[in-house]
Structures are given as structure tokens and as C-alpha cells.
Short mmCIF file of C-alpha atoms in Angstrom, two decimals:
data_model
loop_
_atom_site.label_atom_id
_atom_site.label_comp_id
_atom_site.label_asym_id
_atom_site.label_seq_id
_atom_site.Cartn_x
_atom_site.Cartn_y
_atom_site.Cartn_z
CA MET G 23 83.68 -30.80 -9.89
CA SER G 24 85.63 -33.50 -11.27
CA PRO G 25 89.62 -33.10 -11.22
CA ARG G 26 91.31 -35.69 -13.22
CA ARG G 27 92.85 -38.66 -10.83
CA ASP G 28 95.69 -40.71 -11.40
CA ARG G 29 94.53 -44.16 -12.89
CA PRO G 30 94.68 -46.65 -10.29
CA SER G 31 96.71 -50.19 -11.21
CA THR G 32 94.69 -52.80 -9.38
CA ASP G 33 91.49 -51.16 -7.86
CA ALA G 34 89.07 -53.03 -10.86
CA PRO G 35 90.70 -55.88 -12.59
CA ARG G 36 88.64 -56.78 -15.80
CA ASN G 37 88.16 -60.44 -16.51
CA GLY G 38 89.60 -61.39 -19.41
CA ALA G 39 86.55 -64.28 -19.83
CA ARG G 40 85.04 -63.87 -23.67
CA LYS G 41 81.72 -61.82 -23.14
CA PRO G 42 78.55 -63.75 -24.46
CA TYR G 43 76.74 -62.36 -26.66
CA THR G 44 73.13 -62.44 -25.55
CA ARG G 45 71.19 -64.00 -21.90
CA PRO G 46 68.19 -64.81 -20.26
CA SER G 47 66.63 -61.27 -19.69
CA SER G 48 66.57 -62.17 -16.10
CA ALA G 49 67.95 -59.06 -14.61
CA HIS G 50 64.57 -56.64 -13.81
CA ARG G 51 63.08 -59.43 -11.85
CA THR G 52 65.95 -59.86 -9.99
CA ALA G 53 66.29 -56.05 -9.34
CA ARG G 54 62.93 -56.51 -8.24
CA GLU G 55 62.95 -58.65 -5.87
CA LYS G 56 66.27 -57.24 -4.23
CA LEU G 57 64.51 -53.91 -3.97
CA SER G 58 61.21 -55.76 -2.63
CA LYS G 59 63.25 -57.38 0.17
CA ARG G 60 65.58 -54.44 0.90
CA LEU G 61 62.55 -52.64 1.63
CA SER G 62 60.66 -54.74 3.34
CA ALA G 63 63.38 -55.10 5.86
CA GLY G 64 63.43 -51.30 6.82
CA ASP G 65 66.00 -50.35 4.67
CA PRO G 66 66.83 -47.18 7.03
CA ARG G 67 67.58 -44.02 5.52
CA SER G 68 71.17 -42.30 5.99
CA ASP G 69 70.51 -39.54 8.38
CA GLN G 70 72.58 -36.07 7.33
CA HIS G 71 75.33 -35.73 7.65
CA PRO G 72 77.37 -33.60 4.47
CA GLN G 73 80.64 -33.23 4.51
CA ARG G 74 80.76 -31.23 1.28
CA ARG G 75 78.27 -29.30 -0.24
CA ILE G 76 77.74 -30.85 -3.51
CA PRO G 77 77.32 -28.69 -7.03
CA VAL G 78 73.89 -29.96 -8.74
CA GLY G 79 74.27 -28.73 -11.87
CA LEU G 80 71.03 -29.45 -14.87
CA SER G 81 72.04 -31.21 -18.10
CA THR G 82 71.14 -29.12 -21.65
CA SER G 83 69.43 -32.60 -22.38
CA SER G 84 67.12 -31.92 -20.19
CA VAL G 85 65.31 -29.15 -21.76
CA PHE G 86 65.14 -31.18 -24.86
CA PRO G 87 64.07 -29.34 -27.20
CA ALA G 88 64.99 -26.63 -26.32
CA GLY G 89 67.76 -25.32 -27.11
CA VAL G 90 71.52 -24.62 -25.13
CA GLU G 91 70.97 -21.48 -24.20
CA GLU G 92 67.43 -22.01 -22.93
CA SER G 93 69.03 -24.50 -20.60
CA PHE G 94 71.33 -22.16 -19.04
CA ARG G 95 68.58 -19.76 -18.90
CA LEU G 96 66.76 -21.75 -16.92
CA ALA G 97 69.38 -23.08 -14.80
CA HIS G 98 70.24 -19.92 -14.01
CA GLU G 99 66.65 -18.02 -13.14
CA ILE G 100 66.13 -21.73 -11.35
CA GLY G 101 69.33 -21.80 -9.04
CA TYR G 102 71.53 -24.59 -10.35
CA ASP G 103 74.71 -24.53 -9.89
CA GLY G 104 76.55 -25.17 -13.13
CA MET G 105 76.12 -26.93 -16.66
CA GLU G 106 76.11 -30.51 -18.46
CA VAL G 107 76.51 -29.67 -22.09
CA MET G 108 75.74 -32.36 -24.42
CA VAL G 109 77.52 -32.13 -27.55
CA SER G 110 75.41 -32.72 -30.54
CA TYR G 111 73.80 -31.51 -33.47
CA PRO G 112 73.16 -27.73 -32.66
CA LYS G 113 76.13 -25.64 -33.48
CA ASP G 114 75.64 -23.46 -30.20
CA SER G 115 76.47 -26.99 -28.33
CA GLN G 116 79.78 -27.74 -30.55
CA ASP G 117 81.12 -23.83 -30.42
CA PRO G 118 83.50 -22.78 -27.54
CA ASP G 119 83.22 -19.27 -28.46
CA LEU G 120 79.06 -19.79 -27.64
CA LEU G 121 79.19 -22.01 -24.97
CA ARG G 122 81.78 -19.64 -22.45
CA ALA G 123 79.35 -16.77 -23.57
CA TYR G 124 76.76 -18.48 -22.02
CA SER G 125 78.16 -19.87 -19.38
CA GLU G 126 79.85 -16.31 -18.69
CA ARG G 127 75.76 -14.11 -19.29
CA TYR G 128 74.31 -16.70 -16.99
CA GLU G 129 77.13 -17.26 -14.14
CA LEU G 130 77.62 -20.79 -14.87
CA PRO G 131 80.38 -22.64 -14.89
CA ILE G 132 80.29 -25.76 -17.38
CA LEU G 133 81.05 -28.45 -14.67
CA SER G 134 80.74 -30.87 -17.93
CA LEU G 135 80.83 -32.07 -21.06
CA HIS G 136 79.12 -35.12 -22.32
CA ALA G 137 80.82 -36.73 -25.74
CA PRO G 138 79.04 -37.47 -28.37
CA THR G 139 79.09 -41.04 -28.57
CA LEU G 140 74.97 -41.84 -28.00
CA PHE G 141 73.70 -44.17 -30.76
CA PHE G 142 71.49 -41.46 -32.72
CA LEU G 143 74.85 -39.44 -33.19
CA GLN G 144 76.73 -41.88 -34.71
CA GLY G 145 76.84 -39.47 -37.89
CA LEU G 146 78.30 -36.14 -35.82
CA TRP G 147 81.83 -35.38 -36.40
CA GLY G 148 81.88 -38.81 -38.67
CA ARG G 149 82.05 -42.28 -38.15
CA ASP G 150 85.11 -42.28 -35.96
CA ALA G 151 84.21 -42.66 -32.20
CA TRP G 152 87.87 -41.52 -31.13
CA VAL G 153 87.43 -38.49 -33.27
CA LYS G 154 84.25 -37.55 -30.97
CA ILE G 155 86.21 -37.73 -27.92
CA GLU G 156 89.01 -36.48 -28.80
CA ARG G 157 87.06 -32.72 -30.69
CA THR G 158 85.19 -33.23 -27.26
CA ILE G 159 88.55 -33.08 -25.33
CA GLU G 160 89.53 -30.38 -27.54
CA ILE G 161 86.55 -28.09 -27.20
CA ALA G 162 86.82 -29.07 -22.76
CA LYS G 163 90.23 -27.41 -22.69
CA GLU G 164 89.35 -24.34 -24.44
CA LEU G 165 86.84 -23.94 -21.54
CA GLY G 166 88.59 -25.48 -18.73
CA VAL G 167 85.93 -27.94 -18.50
CA PRO G 168 87.30 -30.49 -15.99
CA THR G 169 85.13 -33.78 -17.26
CA ILE G 170 83.91 -35.46 -20.59
CA VAL G 171 80.97 -38.08 -19.81
CA ALA G 172 81.26 -40.98 -22.32
CA HIS G 173 79.40 -44.20 -23.41
CA PRO G 174 81.02 -47.36 -23.71
CA PRO G 175 81.38 -48.38 -27.49
CA PHE G 176 79.12 -50.50 -29.34
CA ARG G 177 80.36 -54.45 -29.65
CA TRP G 178 80.41 -53.94 -33.80
CA GLN G 179 82.84 -50.82 -33.49
CA GLY G 180 85.02 -53.09 -33.56
CA LYS G 181 88.90 -51.83 -32.82
CA TYR G 182 87.93 -48.71 -31.16
CA ALA G 183 85.66 -51.33 -29.06
CA HIS G 184 88.21 -53.42 -28.35
CA GLY G 185 91.19 -50.43 -27.27
CA PHE G 186 88.26 -48.49 -25.23
CA VAL G 187 90.02 -49.14 -22.01
CA GLU G 188 93.60 -48.61 -22.84
CA GLY G 189 92.75 -45.54 -25.18
CA VAL G 190 90.75 -43.56 -22.49
CA ALA G 191 93.30 -43.99 -20.09
CA ALA G 192 95.80 -42.75 -22.14
CA LEU G 193 93.80 -39.65 -23.93
CA GLU G 194 93.29 -38.95 -19.57
CA GLU G 195 97.29 -38.90 -19.18
CA GLU G 196 97.69 -37.03 -22.60
CA HIS G 197 95.59 -34.58 -21.95
CA GLY G 198 94.84 -33.97 -18.00
CA ILE G 199 90.95 -34.40 -18.25
CA ALA G 200 88.66 -37.03 -16.59
CA ILE G 201 86.56 -39.34 -18.76
CA ALA G 202 84.15 -40.64 -16.57
CA VAL G 203 82.67 -43.16 -18.63
CA GLU G 204 78.79 -44.02 -18.16
CA ASN G 205 76.73 -47.25 -17.01
CA MET G 206 74.58 -48.15 -19.78
CA TYR G 207 72.08 -51.10 -19.99
CA PRO G 208 71.71 -54.21 -22.45
CA TRP G 209 68.72 -54.40 -25.26
CA ARG G 210 66.19 -56.92 -24.83
CA LEU G 211 64.80 -58.64 -27.28
CA GLY G 212 61.99 -61.17 -25.90
CA VAL G 213 63.35 -63.55 -23.00
CA ARG G 214 66.89 -62.37 -24.38
CA GLU G 215 69.21 -59.92 -23.37
CA LEU G 216 71.71 -58.59 -26.21
CA LEU G 217 75.14 -57.41 -24.55
CA ASN G 218 75.37 -54.52 -27.06
CA TYR G 219 78.44 -52.67 -25.22
CA PHE G 220 81.55 -54.10 -24.71
CA PRO G 221 83.34 -54.69 -22.46
CA ASP G 222 80.02 -54.38 -21.03
CA HIS G 223 77.58 -51.94 -20.34
CA ASP G 224 78.44 -51.58 -16.80
CA PRO G 225 81.85 -50.05 -16.65
CA THR G 226 82.44 -50.61 -12.81
CA ASP G 227 84.63 -53.91 -13.08
CA GLU G 228 86.91 -52.16 -15.72
CA GLU G 229 90.49 -50.69 -15.56
CA TYR G 230 88.41 -47.11 -15.94
CA ALA G 231 89.70 -44.10 -13.49
CA HIS G 232 86.70 -42.21 -13.63
CA VAL G 233 83.14 -43.18 -13.83
CA THR G 234 79.69 -41.77 -14.40
CA VAL G 235 76.88 -43.71 -12.45
CA ASP G 236 72.98 -43.07 -14.46
CA LEU G 237 70.23 -43.89 -11.99
CA SER G 238 67.62 -44.08 -15.37
CA HIS G 239 70.45 -46.91 -16.94
CA ALA G 240 70.93 -48.54 -13.34
CA ALA G 241 67.08 -49.03 -13.40
CA THR G 242 66.81 -50.00 -16.86
CA ALA G 243 69.53 -53.60 -16.56
CA GLY G 244 68.40 -54.11 -13.60
CA ASP G 245 71.58 -53.07 -11.52
CA ASP G 246 71.90 -52.09 -7.64
CA ALA G 247 72.81 -48.09 -7.87
CA LEU G 248 74.05 -48.33 -4.13
CA GLU G 249 75.88 -51.75 -4.43
CA MET G 250 77.85 -49.69 -7.88
CA ILE G 251 78.43 -46.26 -5.82
CA GLU G 252 79.66 -48.20 -2.89
CA ARG G 253 82.24 -50.70 -5.49
CA LEU G 254 84.15 -47.31 -7.24
CA GLY G 255 84.11 -45.66 -4.48
CA ASP G 256 86.54 -42.27 -5.21
CA ARG G 257 86.28 -43.62 -8.90
CA LEU G 258 83.17 -42.19 -9.01
CA THR G 259 83.49 -38.68 -10.79
CA HIS G 260 79.67 -38.19 -11.99
CA LEU G 261 76.30 -38.88 -11.07
CA HIS G 262 73.31 -38.20 -13.62
CA LEU G 263 69.77 -37.85 -10.78
CA THR G 264 66.89 -39.44 -12.62
CA ASP G 265 64.69 -42.20 -11.97
CA GLY G 266 63.36 -45.30 -13.34
CA SER G 267 60.74 -47.92 -12.72
CA GLY G 268 62.80 -50.88 -13.72
CA LYS G 269 59.89 -52.21 -14.71
CA THR G 270 60.08 -51.77 -18.72
CA THR G 271 62.77 -51.83 -21.06
CA LYS G 272 62.68 -48.16 -21.70
CA ASP G 273 65.58 -45.82 -20.61
CA GLU G 274 62.73 -43.50 -18.72
CA HIS G 275 65.02 -40.50 -17.38
CA LEU G 276 62.33 -39.92 -14.57
CA PRO G 277 61.93 -36.96 -12.34
CA PRO G 278 64.31 -38.20 -8.98
CA GLY G 279 61.85 -39.62 -6.54
CA GLU G 280 58.80 -40.60 -9.44
CA GLY G 281 60.44 -44.21 -9.94
CA ASN G 282 61.86 -46.42 -7.22
CA GLN G 283 65.40 -45.85 -7.72
CA PRO G 284 67.10 -45.25 -3.97
CA CYS G 285 67.76 -41.51 -5.49
CA ALA G 286 67.74 -40.26 -1.69
CA GLU G 287 69.88 -42.54 -0.53
CA VAL G 288 72.20 -42.24 -3.27
CA LEU G 289 72.71 -38.42 -2.61
CA ARG G 290 72.45 -39.06 1.28
CA ARG G 291 75.75 -41.44 1.30
CA LEU G 292 77.54 -39.15 -1.00
CA ALA G 293 77.07 -36.27 0.77
CA ASN G 294 78.04 -37.49 3.88
CA ARG G 295 80.99 -39.56 2.67
CA GLY G 296 82.79 -35.56 1.22
CA TRP G 297 82.29 -37.31 -2.56
CA GLU G 298 84.41 -34.48 -4.84
CA GLY G 299 82.39 -35.40 -7.89
CA SER G 300 79.25 -33.01 -8.82
CA VAL G 301 75.58 -34.32 -9.33
CA LEU G 302 74.18 -33.14 -12.49
CA LEU G 303 70.28 -33.36 -13.56
CA GLU G 304 69.53 -35.68 -16.35
CA VAL G 305 65.48 -36.24 -16.90
CA THR G 306 62.65 -36.35 -19.76
CA THR G 307 60.89 -33.07 -19.46
CA SER G 308 57.58 -31.97 -20.98
CA SER G 309 58.14 -29.46 -24.25
CA ASN G 310 55.06 -27.12 -22.08
CA ALA G 311 57.42 -24.87 -20.80
CA GLU G 312 55.65 -24.16 -17.21
CA ALA G 313 55.53 -28.00 -16.81
CA ARG G 314 58.93 -28.14 -17.58
CA GLU G 315 60.08 -25.74 -15.38
CA ARG G 316 58.12 -27.24 -12.70
CA THR G 317 59.76 -29.94 -13.16
CA LEU G 318 63.00 -28.77 -12.43
CA ARG G 319 62.51 -26.72 -9.54
CA GLN G 320 61.28 -29.54 -8.19
CA SER G 321 64.24 -31.87 -9.24
CA LEU G 322 66.86 -29.41 -7.61
CA ALA G 323 64.89 -29.11 -4.53
CA PHE G 324 65.36 -33.18 -3.79
CA ALA G 325 68.21 -32.89 -4.80
CA ARG G 326 69.40 -29.88 -2.14
CA HIS G 327 67.40 -31.92 0.44
CA HIS G 328 68.95 -34.72 0.22
CA LEU G 329 72.44 -33.55 -0.09
CA GLY G 330 71.45 -31.23 3.31
CA HIS G 331 72.08 -28.12 1.56
CA HIS G 332 69.59 -26.96 4.14
CA LEU G 333 72.13 -27.83 6.89
CA ASP G 334 74.96 -25.56 5.41
CA GLY G 335 73.47 -22.96 6.53
CA ASP G 336 72.72 -21.27 2.71
CA ASP G 337 69.97 -22.92 1.86
CA ASP G 338 66.78 -23.17 4.58
CA GLY G 339 65.52 -26.34 2.57
CA SER G 340 61.97 -25.18 2.73
CA ALA G 341 61.54 -25.62 -1.25
CA ALA G 342 62.06 -29.24 -0.55
CA GLY G 343 59.10 -29.72 1.38
CA ASP G 344 58.34 -33.61 1.22
CA VAL G 345 60.75 -34.63 -2.00
CA GLY G 346 62.06 -37.85 -0.35
CA SER G 347 59.03 -39.44 0.67
CA THR G 348 58.35 -41.78 -2.40
CA THR G 349 62.20 -42.93 -2.55
CA PRO G 350 63.11 -45.58 -0.98
#
């Protein structure tokens, strides 16, 4: 779980300089070069000395286009520790009574709610972006959910974008719920990148008390996920476990181990430092029910193995097999 922490005053100074609207599209090349150097140097994987059993939850978006209840059912059957609910157009994703019923029926706590701040959800609950976050907060308070995940604003969102950092801090202070702002990625237009998020697609340099790192978004942006989690320290509240190749402009959300992101090393480092947050699987799965379930089982085995769950006596790790073999 991720209880709200007091907002730091000096951990992440903001750069007051005006940010450009575009920049040369070099992040992918730079990321590939850094990864190549790290691998050629050996980049030894951390030994496993977990200080805490970190819960592994399932995002309802991982089961799309199946519904919210199906996500709970699969998570219960497979053995996930909890859920992240993407608040979206389906009514049960917005209804605290139904969500409570799912949580009780399938014996799974809701670890987080994802506010409807995605581009394709701009029409949900009207155009006022603060309403989207505030209504998600009200659902979280009814259900006792400790964390809300939100995307940074788009540049064209005016006052909302320019007051977002301060507004998030004010809402956290008022309601006592963590709003973990998620890293995103630029949109690419030929040889240029459109810096469409404000203050930036990378929230680690802003004064957010709580941040979500998504490994697929890091791949698309060309950001170094290991540097991000080290830079954030205790401000890292949430991890979206997923993968990406870093070779496309698309947000791939591959299962962990199927891209080139350091998924295994991220999990090991977080477990070894006794990180207090939650890992939520957020991947694209097949519409074929059998293939989807296979992906969700393999991803959970990957996460548990590299978090060291097999070392605490509750999980022998036998399901994991060689799940770490494809990850740097």
C-alpha cells in the first residue's frame, strides 16, 4: 500500500525556464546507446536480499476489452495481491458500491484508482480536468483506497496545466490521499518530438510528493528507468510493471521480459531497499481468453521471482522458472 507522505519542500527543485514545444527526436538513439553500454559492461544483476514483501496487483486495463469484474475474477484465480481500477466509461469502474462488492467477493483490496486523465477519456465527466481527479478522490475515500494515479496535463489545458503541481499538492493536503503523477512520453513528428505534457512528460523533476513510474512509458520516451527510481527515492509510490522495446514511437505495454527495459533489476532494487509502494501489472493482453490468462500468470511469476517472494517461505518460486533470462 502507499499511504500519503508529507510533501517535500526541497527534494525536487523545478526549473523555471520556459520549456520548448519541440526538440530533436534523439531520445530513442540515446537510450539504445546507454543500454548497449550497460550490457557490454556486464551490468551485474542485484543479488536478492528483499526487505519487504511488495504486493503485486493487476490493473483492470490489462484485461481490456474484458470488464472490471472479469479483471477481479482473473486476479483472484491467478493469485494477485490486489487491483488497480482504471476509472473509465464502464459504469462499474465509477461505482464505489460495485467496486466494493467486487473487492469483497474476490477478496482483493483495491490498491489504487487510475483517474480518467488519459487522452481518450477527455469526455468522461466533462472537460474540467480537476473534476476528473476530484471525483476519483471521492471514490477512493469511500473505498479506503490510498493512492490515485494521474497523468500530467497536456500543454493545451491552460490554467489546469500551469497550476497542476500546486493543485495536486493542495488536494493531497486536503484529502489525505496520495496522487501519484505518472511519467509519460513525447509525441514524435518525424525528426522532432512534440513536448505535449506540461510541465513535462517526466514528473521526477517536479515537486510532486508521489510519483508513478511506468516502464513502457520510459521505453517510449527513451528515459532510463533505473535512474528514475534512484532519483525519486521515497517519492516513488507506484510502479506500473510492463515492458517496451524502445524502438518504436508506440506505447507498447509488453509483458515484463519481452522488451529491453530493466524490469528484473528494477524489481530487485525496490525489494532490496524495502520500498513501501505497490507493483501493478499494466500490460496489453490478447483478446483470446486462454492467451490472456497465460500472459497474466507468466507476468505474476516474473514479478514474484524478482521481488524475492520465493525467499520468504510463502512462495517457492517454482512457477517463475527462467523468467528473468530476457531482461537486462
